[in-house]
Structure formats: C-alpha cells, structure tokens
Amino acid sequence: MKARIYITLKTGVLDPQGKAVHHALGALGFEEAQDVRQGKYIEMEVADGTPRARVEEMCERLLANTVIENYRVELDGETALGDQGA
Amino acid sequence: MKSAVIVFPGSNCDRDMAVALERVAGSKPQMVWHGESELPDVDLIALPGGFSYGDYLRTGAIAANSPIMRAVKDAAEEGRHILGVCNGFQMLTEAGILPGALLRNAGLDYVCRDVSLTVENSGTPFTLAYEGGETIRIPVAHHDGNYYADEDTLNRLEDEGQIVFRYGEAVNGSQRNIAGIRNKRGNVLGMMPHPERLVEAELGGTDGRRLFEGLAKTLS
C-alpha cells in the first residue's frame, strides 16, 4: 500500500526558497500568489497493514527534522484497517 | 593528542582536516570509514566538511544515521572531544548532539569566501589559543549554513556561553550571527567556517591553526 508523507517547514522558520519562488511568480504576473512555503512530498510503498505509528517513526527518525519541520502522513486503506489515526 | 577523522561518502575536507591535525599534533589521525561501528581510542574525533550523501534529504541527515554515528553519540556523552566542521556541524545537529538546525542560506547563494568571526567564548578547549572577543578570519564554503533554533534555545545558548563563534558580517542569515556552538558540557563544537583551511601562512594565514593548537594543548 501507499504512504504519502508531506513535510513542511514550521511556522516561523525562514523559507528562502519559498520566498524566491513567490518572487518569481510575481515577476510572471501571478499577483494572486500571496505567500509560498516550499516543502517535500514523499511517496512510499509500504507493506500492507503497516501501522501509521511505524511510518510516523520513520518521519521522526529520518524523513523530517522536527526541529524545523512538521510532517503529515496519509495511508491508503487506513480506515478499512480500523486505525484511529488521521 | 590522538585523533580520528570520520570519512563519509561525499566528504571532501577529510584530508585537509587530517593534514591540519597532523601538522599541529605531530601524529597522523586515523581515518575511520562511516560504516564502522567502533571508534579507535582517540582524544579527538573530527567530522569533516563536504557533501555526504550528496546532501540528499537534508544536509547531514543521512550521515547522521551512519553506523559510526552511534559510537560518536556515545563518545559525546562520555565527554570525548568532537569537532564538526561545516557538513560535520550539520551532522551534529541532525544527530541531536548539538541543538538547532542549519537551513538554506538566506540569500540562496552558495557562500565561499573568507569571513570575519568573533571568538565569543575563549574558555573552551577549542578556543584556548584565542583571546576572548578577538576577531579572526576563516573561510566559509556552504549553501546551508543558516543557523536556526527557537528563541528559548537561542537564549539558553547565550546564557550558557555555548555560542563560541559569531560572524562579524552578514554571511548566511544565521540567527544571532551564530557561526559555531558547543554543547552544554563543552566537549563538542560545531562550526560552519573551516579552520583546517588556514593552518599555514603560505596558504593565507594561520587563524585556523590556533583552534587545533588549543585542542592539542588540552588533550595532550
């Protein structure tokens, strides 16, 4: 099954790349873009039945740096397996 | 002073570090591959600069989980001396041995030049050979050297004298101009500038040499 992991910078952490992207969008005339924060999206194939806690552990230990980043995990078929997460 | 330099795939300042250590301490450091799980019996462990694992995921993140880093963590807790330069500093924060994180430079540029530094704390084994408040010049070469920590952590670093070097000019957007910090116990130093690149007058100066001299004096 598929795990989708979204990693974003915490509020208050400077994001120079997001700023540059925002600036470039403005230069292209997309004035509607008011703020840009850049993050990471990781798509992972995990063994069927992998509990959410296990994927969260991967985030805590490697995929995200929780000093500066937040993460959100989406698991395929999680409700069907009766997990309490999300 | 017996020392070891840890070599990761993508390290590129490991040999400069080894030369600096040998020049000052008089004995060749042991080069230890990151896949080892045990450290040799040495006084100083150096984590060199470079681009371990191509900076994939986050700088230093994958190296921080190398087998040898468990031993480095234990050594830090035992009070052995550890010096992390540039990518080595990034690894130390990623491993949780030092607080905070190193973000992309605020100006987005890779910064590669000599910068002025203020020695904020000359009471550490790493800075014994400097005067407190002294200004020195040491090169930086990094894309992700923008030090970040939350306000409470920054205040604690200030209060405990853990800020060892501060930039004397705008370099990368680091909070409170932090260029190098030590842990609370004082046996671990992480810094973005490269002292190992300035150990001989022929190469532009010796401001970096004194860091190794201080260590050699303490650890011999």
PDB file of C-alpha atoms in Angstrom:
ATOM      1  CA  MET A   1       0.000   0.000   0.000  1.00  0.00           C
ATOM      2  CA  LYS A   2       0.982   3.587  -0.393  1.00  0.00           C
ATOM      3  CA  ALA A   3       2.085   6.055   2.275  1.00  0.00           C
ATOM      4  CA  ARG A   4       2.076   9.735   1.365  1.00  0.00           C
ATOM      5  CA  ILE A   5       4.186  11.959   3.535  1.00  0.00           C
ATOM      6  CA  TYR A   6       4.054  15.748   3.458  1.00  0.00           C
ATOM      7  CA  ILE A   7       6.932  17.576   5.098  1.00  0.00           C
ATOM      8  CA  THR A   8       6.588  21.317   5.654  1.00  0.00           C
ATOM      9  CA  LEU A   9       8.626  23.966   7.428  1.00  0.00           C
ATOM     10  CA  LYS A  10       7.261  25.001  10.791  1.00  0.00           C
ATOM     11  CA  THR A  11       5.632  28.405  11.074  1.00  0.00           C
ATOM     12  CA  GLY A  12       8.268  30.999  11.826  1.00  0.00           C
ATOM     13  CA  VAL A  13      11.105  29.105  10.150  1.00  0.00           C
ATOM     14  CA  LEU A  14      12.520  31.219   7.336  1.00  0.00           C
ATOM     15  CA  ASP A  15      11.983  29.685   3.891  1.00  0.00           C
ATOM     16  CA  PRO A  16      14.280  31.479   1.423  1.00  0.00           C
ATOM     17  CA  GLN A  17      13.379  29.035  -1.365  1.00  0.00           C
ATOM     18  CA  GLY A  18       9.664  29.662  -0.915  1.00  0.00           C
ATOM     19  CA  LYS A  19      10.387  33.397  -0.962  1.00  0.00           C
ATOM     20  CA  ALA A  20      12.323  33.094  -4.235  1.00  0.00           C
ATOM     21  CA  VAL A  21       9.506  31.061  -5.815  1.00  0.00           C
ATOM     22  CA  HIS A  22       6.979  33.650  -4.628  1.00  0.00           C
ATOM     23  CA  HIS A  23       9.095  36.405  -6.127  1.00  0.00           C
ATOM     24  CA  ALA A  24       9.377  34.553  -9.449  1.00  0.00           C
ATOM     25  CA  LEU A  25       5.596  34.032  -9.581  1.00  0.00           C
ATOM     26  CA  GLY A  26       5.140  37.771  -9.007  1.00  0.00           C
ATOM     27  CA  ALA A  27       7.555  38.509 -11.851  1.00  0.00           C
ATOM     28  CA  LEU A  28       5.405  36.295 -14.117  1.00  0.00           C
ATOM     29  CA  GLY A  29       2.363  38.382 -13.259  1.00  0.00           C
ATOM     30  CA  PHE A  30       0.740  35.958 -10.803  1.00  0.00           C
ATOM     31  CA  GLU A  31      -0.075  38.629  -8.275  1.00  0.00           C
ATOM     32  CA  GLU A  32      -2.648  36.360  -6.632  1.00  0.00           C
ATOM     33  CA  ALA A  33       0.175  34.334  -5.105  1.00  0.00           C
ATOM     34  CA  GLN A  34       0.491  35.921  -1.684  1.00  0.00           C
ATOM     35  CA  ASP A  35       2.923  33.650   0.095  1.00  0.00           C
ATOM     36  CA  VAL A  36       4.821  30.486  -0.801  1.00  0.00           C
ATOM     37  CA  ARG A  37       6.211  27.864   1.562  1.00  0.00           C
ATOM     38  CA  GLN A  38       8.153  25.059  -0.060  1.00  0.00           C
ATOM     39  CA  GLY A  39       8.168  21.549   1.373  1.00  0.00           C
ATOM     40  CA  LYS A  40       8.712  17.917   0.433  1.00  0.00           C
ATOM     41  CA  TYR A  41       6.351  15.180  -0.630  1.00  0.00           C
ATOM     42  CA  ILE A  42       7.468  11.582  -0.222  1.00  0.00           C
ATOM     43  CA  GLU A  43       5.575   8.685  -1.768  1.00  0.00           C
ATOM     44  CA  MET A  44       6.435   5.347  -0.245  1.00  0.00           C
ATOM     45  CA  GLU A  45       5.335   1.814  -0.942  1.00  0.00           C
ATOM     46  CA  VAL A  46       4.937   0.088   2.428  1.00  0.00           C
ATOM     47  CA  ALA A  47       3.964  -3.468   3.341  1.00  0.00           C
ATOM     48  CA  ASP A  48       0.211  -3.963   3.579  1.00  0.00           C
ATOM     49  CA  GLY A  49      -1.055  -3.431   7.091  1.00  0.00           C
ATOM     50  CA  THR A  50       1.857  -1.218   8.165  1.00  0.00           C
ATOM     51  CA  PRO A  51       0.560   0.754  11.128  1.00  0.00           C
ATOM     52  CA  ARG A  52       0.601   4.557  10.997  1.00  0.00           C
ATOM     53  CA  ALA A  53       2.868   4.657  14.064  1.00  0.00           C
ATOM     54  CA  ARG A  54       5.572   2.873  12.100  1.00  0.00           C
ATOM     55  CA  VAL A  55       5.521   5.450   9.297  1.00  0.00           C
ATOM     56  CA  GLU A  56       5.488   8.245  11.854  1.00  0.00           C
ATOM     57  CA  GLU A  57       8.571   6.723  13.423  1.00  0.00           C
ATOM     58  CA  MET A  58      10.288   6.927  10.009  1.00  0.00           C
ATOM     59  CA  CYS A  59       9.384  10.620   9.915  1.00  0.00           C
ATOM     60  CA  GLU A  60      10.683  11.246  13.432  1.00  0.00           C
ATOM     61  CA  ARG A  61      13.943   9.397  12.910  1.00  0.00           C
ATOM     62  CA  LEU A  62      14.890  10.376   9.372  1.00  0.00           C
ATOM     63  CA  LEU A  63      12.395  11.841   6.943  1.00  0.00           C
ATOM     64  CA  ALA A  64      11.657  15.052   8.831  1.00  0.00           C
ATOM     65  CA  ASN A  65      13.814  17.167  11.113  1.00  0.00           C
ATOM     66  CA  THR A  66      11.305  18.052  13.805  1.00  0.00           C
ATOM     67  CA  VAL A  67      13.422  20.994  14.960  1.00  0.00           C
ATOM     68  CA  ILE A  68      12.348  22.835  11.812  1.00  0.00           C
ATOM     69  CA  GLU A  69       9.736  20.682  10.071  1.00  0.00           C
ATOM     70  CA  ASN A  70       6.253  19.257  10.553  1.00  0.00           C
ATOM     71  CA  TYR A  71       5.035  16.127   8.813  1.00  0.00           C
ATOM     72  CA  ARG A  72       1.679  14.663   7.879  1.00  0.00           C
ATOM     73  CA  VAL A  73       1.133  11.023   6.916  1.00  0.00           C
ATOM     74  CA  GLU A  74      -1.621   9.693   4.669  1.00  0.00           C
ATOM     75  CA  LEU A  75      -2.007   5.929   4.455  1.00  0.00           C
ATOM     76  CA  ASP A  76      -4.011   4.074   1.816  1.00  0.00           C
ATOM     77  CA  GLY A  77      -6.779   1.916   3.258  1.00  0.00           C
ATOM     78  CA  GLU A  78      -6.133   3.091   6.778  1.00  0.00           C
ATOM     79  CA  THR A  79      -9.832   3.409   7.687  1.00  0.00           C
ATOM     80  CA  ALA A  80     -10.506  -0.061   6.318  1.00  0.00           C
ATOM     81  CA  LEU A  81      -7.888  -1.419   8.704  1.00  0.00           C
ATOM     82  CA  GLY A  82      -9.637   0.317  11.569  1.00  0.00           C
ATOM     83  CA  ASP A  83      -6.786   2.640  12.553  1.00  0.00           C
ATOM     84  CA  GLN A  84      -7.601   5.578  14.782  1.00  0.00           C
ATOM     85  CA  GLY A  85      -5.181   7.967  13.107  1.00  0.00           C
ATOM     86  CA  ALA A  86      -5.808  10.971  10.831  1.00  0.00           C
TER      87      ALA A  86
ATOM     88  CA  MET B   1      46.718  14.300  21.005  1.00  0.00           C
ATOM     89  CA  LYS B   2      45.430  11.223  19.222  1.00  0.00           C
ATOM     90  CA  SER B   3      42.698  11.924  16.737  1.00  0.00           C
ATOM     91  CA  ALA B   4      40.401  10.320  14.189  1.00  0.00           C
ATOM     92  CA  VAL B   5      38.697  11.772  11.126  1.00  0.00           C
ATOM     93  CA  ILE B   6      35.447  10.134  10.073  1.00  0.00           C
ATOM     94  CA  VAL B   7      35.084   9.747   6.313  1.00  0.00           C
ATOM     95  CA  PHE B   8      31.630   9.660   4.738  1.00  0.00           C
ATOM     96  CA  PRO B   9      30.758   9.088   1.087  1.00  0.00           C
ATOM     97  CA  GLY B  10      30.901  12.642  -0.246  1.00  0.00           C
ATOM     98  CA  SER B  11      33.264  14.075   2.393  1.00  0.00           C
ATOM     99  CA  ASN B  12      35.773  16.366   0.701  1.00  0.00           C
ATOM    100  CA  CYS B  13      37.535  18.152   3.564  1.00  0.00           C
ATOM    101  CA  ASP B  14      38.655  14.985   5.322  1.00  0.00           C
ATOM    102  CA  ARG B  15      42.220  15.143   4.002  1.00  0.00           C
ATOM    103  CA  ASP B  16      42.595  18.857   4.795  1.00  0.00           C
ATOM    104  CA  MET B  17      41.433  18.062   8.310  1.00  0.00           C
ATOM    105  CA  ALA B  18      43.938  15.207   8.566  1.00  0.00           C
ATOM    106  CA  VAL B  19      46.799  17.453   7.390  1.00  0.00           C
ATOM    107  CA  ALA B  20      45.851  20.190   9.878  1.00  0.00           C
ATOM    108  CA  LEU B  21      45.695  17.694  12.747  1.00  0.00           C
ATOM    109  CA  GLU B  22      48.990  16.108  11.807  1.00  0.00           C
ATOM    110  CA  ARG B  23      50.789  19.465  11.428  1.00  0.00           C
ATOM    111  CA  VAL B  24      49.673  20.668  14.823  1.00  0.00           C
ATOM    112  CA  ALA B  25      49.541  17.475  16.883  1.00  0.00           C
ATOM    113  CA  GLY B  26      52.526  15.777  15.295  1.00  0.00           C
ATOM    114  CA  SER B  27      50.775  12.455  14.787  1.00  0.00           C
ATOM    115  CA  LYS B  28      48.689  11.228  11.880  1.00  0.00           C
ATOM    116  CA  PRO B  29      44.991  10.917  12.655  1.00  0.00           C
ATOM    117  CA  GLN B  30      43.252   7.632  11.954  1.00  0.00           C
ATOM    118  CA  MET B  31      40.807   7.784   9.081  1.00  0.00           C
ATOM    119  CA  VAL B  32      37.614   5.939  10.017  1.00  0.00           C
ATOM    120  CA  TRP B  33      35.036   4.903   7.410  1.00  0.00           C
ATOM    121  CA  HIS B  34      31.445   5.795   8.317  1.00  0.00           C
ATOM    122  CA  GLY B  35      30.369   2.159   8.032  1.00  0.00           C
ATOM    123  CA  GLU B  36      32.496   1.164  11.035  1.00  0.00           C
ATOM    124  CA  SER B  37      30.656   0.769  14.293  1.00  0.00           C
ATOM    125  CA  GLU B  38      33.530   1.330  16.693  1.00  0.00           C
ATOM    126  CA  LEU B  39      35.818   4.293  17.212  1.00  0.00           C
ATOM    127  CA  PRO B  40      39.527   3.932  17.869  1.00  0.00           C
ATOM    128  CA  ASP B  41      40.824   5.059  21.249  1.00  0.00           C
ATOM    129  CA  VAL B  42      41.474   8.725  20.465  1.00  0.00           C
ATOM    130  CA  ASP B  43      41.174  12.085  22.236  1.00  0.00           C
ATOM    131  CA  LEU B  44      39.514  13.948  19.377  1.00  0.00           C
ATOM    132  CA  ILE B  45      37.006  12.891  16.751  1.00  0.00           C
ATOM    133  CA  ALA B  46      36.642  15.176  13.726  1.00  0.00           C
ATOM    134  CA  LEU B  47      33.607  15.189  11.435  1.00  0.00           C
ATOM    135  CA  PRO B  48      34.818  16.853   8.233  1.00  0.00           C
ATOM    136  CA  GLY B  49      33.166  19.099   5.695  1.00  0.00           C
ATOM    137  CA  GLY B  50      31.817  18.003   2.356  1.00  0.00           C
ATOM    138  CA  PHE B  51      28.586  16.815   0.832  1.00  0.00           C
ATOM    139  CA  SER B  52      27.909  13.494   2.497  1.00  0.00           C
ATOM    140  CA  TYR B  53      25.328  11.501   0.548  1.00  0.00           C
ATOM    141  CA  GLY B  54      25.042  14.357  -1.926  1.00  0.00           C
ATOM    142  CA  ASP B  55      23.156  16.412   0.692  1.00  0.00           C
ATOM    143  CA  TYR B  56      20.109  14.271  -0.145  1.00  0.00           C
ATOM    144  CA  LEU B  57      17.017  14.690   2.053  1.00  0.00           C
ATOM    145  CA  ARG B  58      18.696  17.344   4.243  1.00  0.00           C
ATOM    146  CA  THR B  59      22.380  18.194   4.669  1.00  0.00           C
ATOM    147  CA  GLY B  60      23.952  15.749   7.104  1.00  0.00           C
ATOM    148  CA  ALA B  61      20.683  13.842   7.657  1.00  0.00           C
ATOM    149  CA  ILE B  62      21.714  10.532   6.165  1.00  0.00           C
ATOM    150  CA  ALA B  63      25.265  10.689   7.538  1.00  0.00           C
ATOM    151  CA  ALA B  64      23.812  11.367  10.997  1.00  0.00           C
ATOM    152  CA  ASN B  65      22.309   7.876  10.825  1.00  0.00           C
ATOM    153  CA  SER B  66      25.507   6.123   9.725  1.00  0.00           C
ATOM    154  CA  PRO B  67      26.657   3.202  11.914  1.00  0.00           C
ATOM    155  CA  ILE B  68      29.657   5.189  13.220  1.00  0.00           C
ATOM    156  CA  MET B  69      27.412   7.995  14.443  1.00  0.00           C
ATOM    157  CA  ARG B  70      26.023   5.811  17.214  1.00  0.00           C
ATOM    158  CA  ALA B  71      29.578   5.485  18.507  1.00  0.00           C
ATOM    159  CA  VAL B  72      30.106   9.244  18.069  1.00  0.00           C
ATOM    160  CA  LYS B  73      26.957   9.891  20.115  1.00  0.00           C
ATOM    161  CA  ASP B  74      28.209   7.623  22.885  1.00  0.00           C
ATOM    162  CA  ALA B  75      31.616   9.313  22.765  1.00  0.00           C
ATOM    163  CA  ALA B  76      29.943  12.728  23.107  1.00  0.00           C
ATOM    164  CA  GLU B  77      28.087  11.510  26.162  1.00  0.00           C
ATOM    165  CA  GLU B  78      31.283  10.103  27.659  1.00  0.00           C
ATOM    166  CA  GLY B  79      32.861  13.546  27.313  1.00  0.00           C
ATOM    167  CA  ARG B  80      35.295  12.812  24.486  1.00  0.00           C
ATOM    168  CA  HIS B  81      36.090  15.804  22.283  1.00  0.00           C
ATOM    169  CA  ILE B  82      34.309  16.137  18.973  1.00  0.00           C
ATOM    170  CA  LEU B  83      34.813  18.779  16.286  1.00  0.00           C
ATOM    171  CA  GLY B  84      32.307  19.079  13.456  1.00  0.00           C
ATOM    172  CA  VAL B  85      33.143  21.473  10.632  1.00  0.00           C
ATOM    173  CA  CYS B  86      30.606  22.549   8.004  1.00  0.00           C
ATOM    174  CA  ASN B  87      28.925  19.294   6.921  1.00  0.00           C
ATOM    175  CA  GLY B  88      30.192  17.893  10.233  1.00  0.00           C
ATOM    176  CA  PHE B  89      28.283  20.631  12.095  1.00  0.00           C
ATOM    177  CA  GLN B  90      25.177  19.789  10.067  1.00  0.00           C
ATOM    178  CA  MET B  91      25.551  16.128  11.082  1.00  0.00           C
ATOM    179  CA  LEU B  92      25.909  17.037  14.758  1.00  0.00           C
ATOM    180  CA  THR B  93      22.620  18.970  14.705  1.00  0.00           C
ATOM    181  CA  GLU B  94      20.874  16.258  12.680  1.00  0.00           C
ATOM    182  CA  ALA B  95      22.073  13.651  15.182  1.00  0.00           C
ATOM    183  CA  GLY B  96      20.738  15.757  18.048  1.00  0.00           C
ATOM    184  CA  ILE B  97      24.211  16.082  19.589  1.00  0.00           C
ATOM    185  CA  LEU B  98      24.014  19.872  19.166  1.00  0.00           C
ATOM    186  CA  PRO B  99      20.765  21.875  19.251  1.00  0.00           C
ATOM    187  CA  GLY B 100      19.180  23.689  16.303  1.00  0.00           C
ATOM    188  CA  ALA B 101      19.403  23.139  12.563  1.00  0.00           C
ATOM    189  CA  LEU B 102      21.210  24.575   9.535  1.00  0.00           C
ATOM    190  CA  LEU B 103      18.897  25.919   6.855  1.00  0.00           C
ATOM    191  CA  ARG B 104      19.495  27.059   3.292  1.00  0.00           C
ATOM    192  CA  ASN B 105      21.429  30.372   3.258  1.00  0.00           C
ATOM    193  CA  ALA B 106      19.038  33.303   3.449  1.00  0.00           C
ATOM    194  CA  GLY B 107      20.382  34.779   0.198  1.00  0.00           C
ATOM    195  CA  LEU B 108      20.100  31.355  -1.510  1.00  0.00           C
ATOM    196  CA  ASP B 109      23.696  31.706  -2.716  1.00  0.00           C
ATOM    197  CA  TYR B 110      26.465  29.262  -2.048  1.00  0.00           C
ATOM    198  CA  VAL B 111      28.846  31.420   0.012  1.00  0.00           C
ATOM    199  CA  CYS B 112      32.544  30.722  -0.467  1.00  0.00           C
ATOM    200  CA  ARG B 113      34.906  33.356   0.931  1.00  0.00           C
ATOM    201  CA  ASP B 114      36.894  34.446   3.970  1.00  0.00           C
ATOM    202  CA  VAL B 115      34.664  35.936   6.664  1.00  0.00           C
ATOM    203  CA  SER B 116      35.399  37.697   9.920  1.00  0.00           C
ATOM    204  CA  LEU B 117      34.493  35.863  13.102  1.00  0.00           C
ATOM    205  CA  THR B 118      34.387  36.962  16.703  1.00  0.00           C
ATOM    206  CA  VAL B 119      35.604  34.500  19.300  1.00  0.00           C
ATOM    207  CA  GLU B 120      32.744  34.723  21.784  1.00  0.00           C
ATOM    208  CA  ASN B 121      34.000  32.145  24.233  1.00  0.00           C
ATOM    209  CA  SER B 122      37.732  31.581  24.624  1.00  0.00           C
ATOM    210  CA  GLY B 123      37.259  29.339  27.634  1.00  0.00           C
ATOM    211  CA  THR B 124      36.687  26.152  25.644  1.00  0.00           C
ATOM    212  CA  PRO B 125      39.335  23.551  24.756  1.00  0.00           C
ATOM    213  CA  PHE B 126      38.707  24.514  21.119  1.00  0.00           C
ATOM    214  CA  THR B 127      39.410  28.214  21.623  1.00  0.00           C
ATOM    215  CA  LEU B 128      42.100  28.252  24.303  1.00  0.00           C
ATOM    216  CA  ALA B 129      44.638  29.758  21.924  1.00  0.00           C
ATOM    217  CA  TYR B 130      42.369  32.708  21.031  1.00  0.00           C
ATOM    218  CA  GLU B 131      41.619  35.837  23.022  1.00  0.00           C
ATOM    219  CA  GLY B 132      38.005  36.366  24.085  1.00  0.00           C
ATOM    220  CA  GLY B 133      36.366  38.896  21.754  1.00  0.00           C
ATOM    221  CA  GLU B 134      39.175  38.577  19.224  1.00  0.00           C
ATOM    222  CA  THR B 135      38.329  38.960  15.537  1.00  0.00           C
ATOM    223  CA  ILE B 136      39.744  36.313  13.222  1.00  0.00           C
ATOM    224  CA  ARG B 137      39.280  35.499   9.530  1.00  0.00           C
ATOM    225  CA  ILE B 138      38.395  31.991   8.415  1.00  0.00           C
ATOM    226  CA  PRO B 139      36.857  30.817   5.126  1.00  0.00           C
ATOM    227  CA  VAL B 140      33.331  29.507   4.771  1.00  0.00           C
ATOM    228  CA  ALA B 141      32.084  27.380   1.885  1.00  0.00           C
ATOM    229  CA  HIS B 142      28.469  26.348   2.252  1.00  0.00           C
ATOM    230  CA  HIS B 143      24.941  26.527   0.907  1.00  0.00           C
ATOM    231  CA  ASP B 144      23.187  25.536   4.116  1.00  0.00           C
ATOM    232  CA  GLY B 145      24.793  27.393   6.985  1.00  0.00           C
ATOM    233  CA  ASN B 146      21.883  29.481   8.177  1.00  0.00           C
ATOM    234  CA  TYR B 147      21.682  28.539  11.853  1.00  0.00           C
ATOM    235  CA  TYR B 148      18.189  28.194  13.244  1.00  0.00           C
ATOM    236  CA  ALA B 149      16.890  27.407  16.705  1.00  0.00           C
ATOM    237  CA  ASP B 150      13.794  28.556  18.592  1.00  0.00           C
ATOM    238  CA  GLU B 151      14.038  31.629  20.857  1.00  0.00           C
ATOM    239  CA  ASP B 152      14.273  29.610  24.084  1.00  0.00           C
ATOM    240  CA  THR B 153      17.156  27.562  22.715  1.00  0.00           C
ATOM    241  CA  LEU B 154      18.933  30.689  21.443  1.00  0.00           C
ATOM    242  CA  ASN B 155      18.579  32.363  24.837  1.00  0.00           C
ATOM    243  CA  ARG B 156      19.890  29.275  26.556  1.00  0.00           C
ATOM    244  CA  LEU B 157      22.882  29.149  24.188  1.00  0.00           C
ATOM    245  CA  GLU B 158      23.651  32.782  25.039  1.00  0.00           C
ATOM    246  CA  ASP B 159      23.225  32.274  28.791  1.00  0.00           C
ATOM    247  CA  GLU B 160      25.373  29.155  28.944  1.00  0.00           C
ATOM    248  CA  GLY B 161      28.191  30.596  26.840  1.00  0.00           C
ATOM    249  CA  GLN B 162      27.540  27.993  24.160  1.00  0.00           C
ATOM    250  CA  ILE B 163      27.933  30.420  21.274  1.00  0.00           C
ATOM    251  CA  VAL B 164      31.624  30.043  20.502  1.00  0.00           C
ATOM    252  CA  PHE B 165      31.966  31.923  17.191  1.00  0.00           C
ATOM    253  CA  ARG B 166      29.800  34.668  15.692  1.00  0.00           C
ATOM    254  CA  TYR B 167      30.030  36.145  12.201  1.00  0.00           C
ATOM    255  CA  GLY B 168      31.290  39.715  12.181  1.00  0.00           C
ATOM    256  CA  GLU B 169      29.424  40.398   8.927  1.00  0.00           C
ATOM    257  CA  ALA B 170      26.306  39.251   7.088  1.00  0.00           C
ATOM    258  CA  VAL B 171      27.033  35.760   5.710  1.00  0.00           C
ATOM    259  CA  ASN B 172      24.027  33.460   5.545  1.00  0.00           C
ATOM    260  CA  GLY B 173      21.179  34.787   7.679  1.00  0.00           C
ATOM    261  CA  SER B 174      22.130  32.797  10.792  1.00  0.00           C
ATOM    262  CA  GLN B 175      20.160  33.736  13.838  1.00  0.00           C
ATOM    263  CA  ARG B 176      22.173  35.976  16.146  1.00  0.00           C
ATOM    264  CA  ASN B 177      25.021  35.627  13.641  1.00  0.00           C
ATOM    265  CA  ILE B 178      25.902  32.215  15.031  1.00  0.00           C
ATOM    266  CA  ALA B 179      28.851  30.577  13.261  1.00  0.00           C
ATOM    267  CA  GLY B 180      29.725  27.918  15.831  1.00  0.00           C
ATOM    268  CA  ILE B 181      28.284  26.472  19.037  1.00  0.00           C
ATOM    269  CA  ARG B 182      29.333  23.982  21.660  1.00  0.00           C
ATOM    270  CA  ASN B 183      27.226  21.604  23.709  1.00  0.00           C
ATOM    271  CA  LYS B 184      26.440  22.360  27.322  1.00  0.00           C
ATOM    272  CA  ARG B 185      29.177  20.119  28.662  1.00  0.00           C
ATOM    273  CA  GLY B 186      31.685  21.800  26.368  1.00  0.00           C
ATOM    274  CA  ASN B 187      33.259  18.764  24.705  1.00  0.00           C
ATOM    275  CA  VAL B 188      31.519  19.116  21.321  1.00  0.00           C
ATOM    276  CA  LEU B 189      31.976  22.035  18.909  1.00  0.00           C
ATOM    277  CA  GLY B 190      30.176  22.519  15.623  1.00  0.00           C
ATOM    278  CA  MET B 191      31.109  25.364  13.284  1.00  0.00           C
ATOM    279  CA  MET B 192      30.426  26.308   9.672  1.00  0.00           C
ATOM    280  CA  PRO B 193      33.793  28.047   8.928  1.00  0.00           C
ATOM    281  CA  HIS B 194      36.783  25.863   8.010  1.00  0.00           C
ATOM    282  CA  PRO B 195      39.715  26.284  10.437  1.00  0.00           C
ATOM    283  CA  GLU B 196      41.539  23.380   8.748  1.00  0.00           C
ATOM    284  CA  ARG B 197      41.975  25.515   5.632  1.00  0.00           C
ATOM    285  CA  LEU B 198      44.055  28.147   7.414  1.00  0.00           C
ATOM    286  CA  VAL B 199      46.882  26.396   9.183  1.00  0.00           C
ATOM    287  CA  GLU B 200      49.851  27.677   7.182  1.00  0.00           C
ATOM    288  CA  ALA B 201      50.976  31.205   6.372  1.00  0.00           C
ATOM    289  CA  GLU B 202      51.705  30.060   2.810  1.00  0.00           C
ATOM    290  CA  LEU B 203      48.020  29.305   2.376  1.00  0.00           C
ATOM    291  CA  GLY B 204      46.813  32.700   3.511  1.00  0.00           C
ATOM    292  CA  GLY B 205      47.017  32.663   7.275  1.00  0.00           C
ATOM    293  CA  THR B 206      47.085  30.718  10.486  1.00  0.00           C
ATOM    294  CA  ASP B 207      43.908  31.857  12.232  1.00  0.00           C
ATOM    295  CA  GLY B 208      42.539  28.328  11.957  1.00  0.00           C
ATOM    296  CA  ARG B 209      45.704  26.717  13.276  1.00  0.00           C
ATOM    297  CA  ARG B 210      45.169  28.053  16.771  1.00  0.00           C
ATOM    298  CA  LEU B 211      41.976  26.038  17.154  1.00  0.00           C
ATOM    299  CA  PHE B 212      43.995  22.849  16.733  1.00  0.00           C
ATOM    300  CA  GLU B 213      46.771  24.217  18.966  1.00  0.00           C
ATOM    301  CA  GLY B 214      44.264  24.812  21.753  1.00  0.00           C
ATOM    302  CA  LEU B 215      42.970  21.273  21.386  1.00  0.00           C
ATOM    303  CA  ALA B 216      46.459  19.783  21.297  1.00  0.00           C
ATOM    304  CA  LYS B 217      47.343  21.641  24.464  1.00  0.00           C
ATOM    305  CA  THR B 218      44.218  20.441  26.264  1.00  0.00           C
ATOM    306  CA  LEU B 219      44.294  16.870  25.044  1.00  0.00           C
ATOM    307  CA  SER B 220      47.988  16.019  25.225  1.00  0.00           C
TER     308      SER B 220
END
